[in-house]
Amino acid sequence: MKPRWVCRIIGWLYAALGAAGTLSREIGGYFRFTPVEAYLYLGLGVWAIWAARRRTRTSLLALACIGLLSFAWSLVPWLGLPPAVTHALGSQQALDVLIRELVAIWGVGTSVRAVLDWRASHRSTAP
């Protein structure tokens, strides 16, 4: 799949989660959002949507950064941060962690794969 499409899909997913989190603080029993968490989702989603409309390298950079941030965000309880920080970033529910980990794997994997494909195409055309 093209990096811009992946960036766009991740952006709309995070933007939808952020919008849902700012409008209502919980979705059934699956998601409970803190204000910080909702705005983080919304900010990352808008950034990804914006990057998907730019050059390919911009969307690749956004994918890599959002993927790494999502991975770090899912590790917050195990990083030994102060309780105020872990509370502000929200409770780690199974669906939250699953979505963040999948976004991390898909984002970083797509960006690495696109860079490796680009390098291979430039190596094959070099004298």
Coordinates of C-alpha atoms in Angstrom, one line a residue:
M1 CA 0.0 0.0 0.0
K2 CA 1.3 3.5 -0.8
P3 CA 2.6 5.5 2.1
R4 CA 0.3 8.4 1.5
W5 CA -2.7 6.1 1.8
V6 CA -1.4 4.5 5.0
C7 CA -0.8 8.0 6.4
R8 CA -4.3 9.1 5.5
I9 CA -5.9 6.0 7.0
I10 CA -4.0 6.4 10.3
G11 CA -4.7 10.1 10.3
W12 CA -8.5 9.6 9.9
L13 CA -8.4 6.8 12.6
Y14 CA -6.6 9.0 15.1
A15 CA -8.7 12.1 14.2
A16 CA -11.9 10.1 14.7
L17 CA -10.7 8.9 18.1
G18 CA -9.7 12.4 19.0
A19 CA -13.0 13.8 18.0
A20 CA -14.9 11.1 19.9
G21 CA -12.7 11.8 22.9
T22 CA -13.4 15.5 22.9
L23 CA -17.1 15.1 22.4
S24 CA -17.7 12.4 24.9
R25 CA -15.2 11.1 27.4
E26 CA -16.0 7.4 26.8
I27 CA -17.3 5.1 24.1
G28 CA -19.1 2.3 25.6
G29 CA -16.9 0.3 27.8
Y30 CA -14.1 0.2 25.3
F31 CA -12.6 3.6 25.4
R32 CA -12.2 6.2 28.2
F33 CA -10.5 9.4 27.2
T34 CA -8.7 12.0 29.3
P35 CA -8.6 15.5 27.8
V36 CA -4.9 15.1 27.1
E37 CA -5.3 11.8 25.4
A38 CA -8.2 13.1 23.2
Y39 CA -6.2 16.1 22.1
L40 CA -3.1 13.9 21.4
Y41 CA -5.2 11.6 19.2
L42 CA -6.7 14.7 17.4
G43 CA -3.3 16.4 17.0
L44 CA -1.6 13.3 15.6
G45 CA -4.6 12.6 13.3
V46 CA -4.6 16.1 11.9
W47 CA -0.8 15.9 11.4
A48 CA -1.1 12.6 9.5
I49 CA -3.9 13.9 7.3
W50 CA -1.9 17.1 6.6
A51 CA 1.3 15.0 5.8
A52 CA -0.6 12.7 3.5
R53 CA -1.4 15.6 1.3
R54 CA 2.2 16.7 1.0
R55 CA 5.2 15.1 -0.6
T56 CA 5.9 11.4 -0.1
R57 CA 8.9 12.1 2.1
T58 CA 6.8 14.3 4.3
S59 CA 4.2 11.5 4.7
L60 CA 7.0 9.0 5.4
L61 CA 8.5 11.2 8.1
A62 CA 5.1 11.6 9.6
L63 CA 4.4 7.9 9.5
A64 CA 7.7 7.1 11.2
C65 CA 7.2 9.7 13.9
I66 CA 3.6 8.9 14.6
G67 CA 4.5 5.2 14.7
L68 CA 7.3 5.7 17.1
L69 CA 5.2 8.0 19.3
S70 CA 2.3 5.5 19.3
F71 CA 4.8 2.8 20.3
A72 CA 6.1 5.0 23.1
W73 CA 2.6 5.9 24.2
S74 CA 1.6 2.3 24.5
L75 CA 4.6 1.8 26.8
V76 CA 3.8 4.6 29.2
P77 CA 2.9 2.4 32.2
W78 CA 6.2 0.6 32.0
L79 CA 8.4 3.6 31.5
G80 CA 8.4 4.6 35.2
L81 CA 7.0 8.1 34.6
P82 CA 5.5 10.0 37.5
P83 CA 1.9 9.1 38.3
A84 CA 0.6 12.5 37.2
V85 CA 1.9 11.9 33.7
T86 CA 0.6 8.4 33.4
H87 CA -2.8 9.5 34.6
A88 CA -3.0 12.5 32.2
L89 CA -2.2 10.2 29.2
G90 CA -5.1 7.9 30.1
S91 CA -5.6 4.4 31.3
Q92 CA -4.1 1.7 29.2
Q93 CA -7.0 -0.4 28.1
A94 CA -6.5 -3.4 25.8
L95 CA -8.1 -1.8 22.7
D96 CA -6.1 1.4 23.2
V97 CA -2.9 -0.5 23.3
L98 CA -3.8 -2.7 20.4
I99 CA -4.7 0.2 18.2
R100 CA -1.5 2.1 19.1
E101 CA 0.7 -0.9 18.5
L102 CA -0.9 -1.7 15.2
V103 CA -0.5 1.9 14.1
A104 CA 3.1 1.8 15.2
I105 CA 3.8 -1.4 13.3
W106 CA 2.0 -0.2 10.2
G107 CA 3.4 3.3 10.2
V108 CA 7.1 2.4 10.9
G109 CA 6.9 -0.7 8.7
T110 CA 5.4 1.2 5.7
S111 CA 8.0 4.0 6.0
V112 CA 10.9 1.6 6.3
R113 CA 9.6 -0.5 3.4
A114 CA 9.2 2.7 1.2
V115 CA 12.7 3.8 2.0
L116 CA 14.2 0.4 1.2
D117 CA 12.2 0.3 -2.1
W118 CA 13.5 3.8 -3.0
R119 CA 17.1 2.8 -2.2
A120 CA 16.8 -0.4 -4.3
S121 CA 15.4 1.5 -7.3
H122 CA 18.2 4.0 -7.1
R123 CA 20.9 1.3 -6.8
S124 CA 19.6 -0.5 -9.9
T125 CA 19.8 2.7 -12.0
A126 CA 23.2 3.8 -10.8
P127 CA 26.1 3.1 -13.1

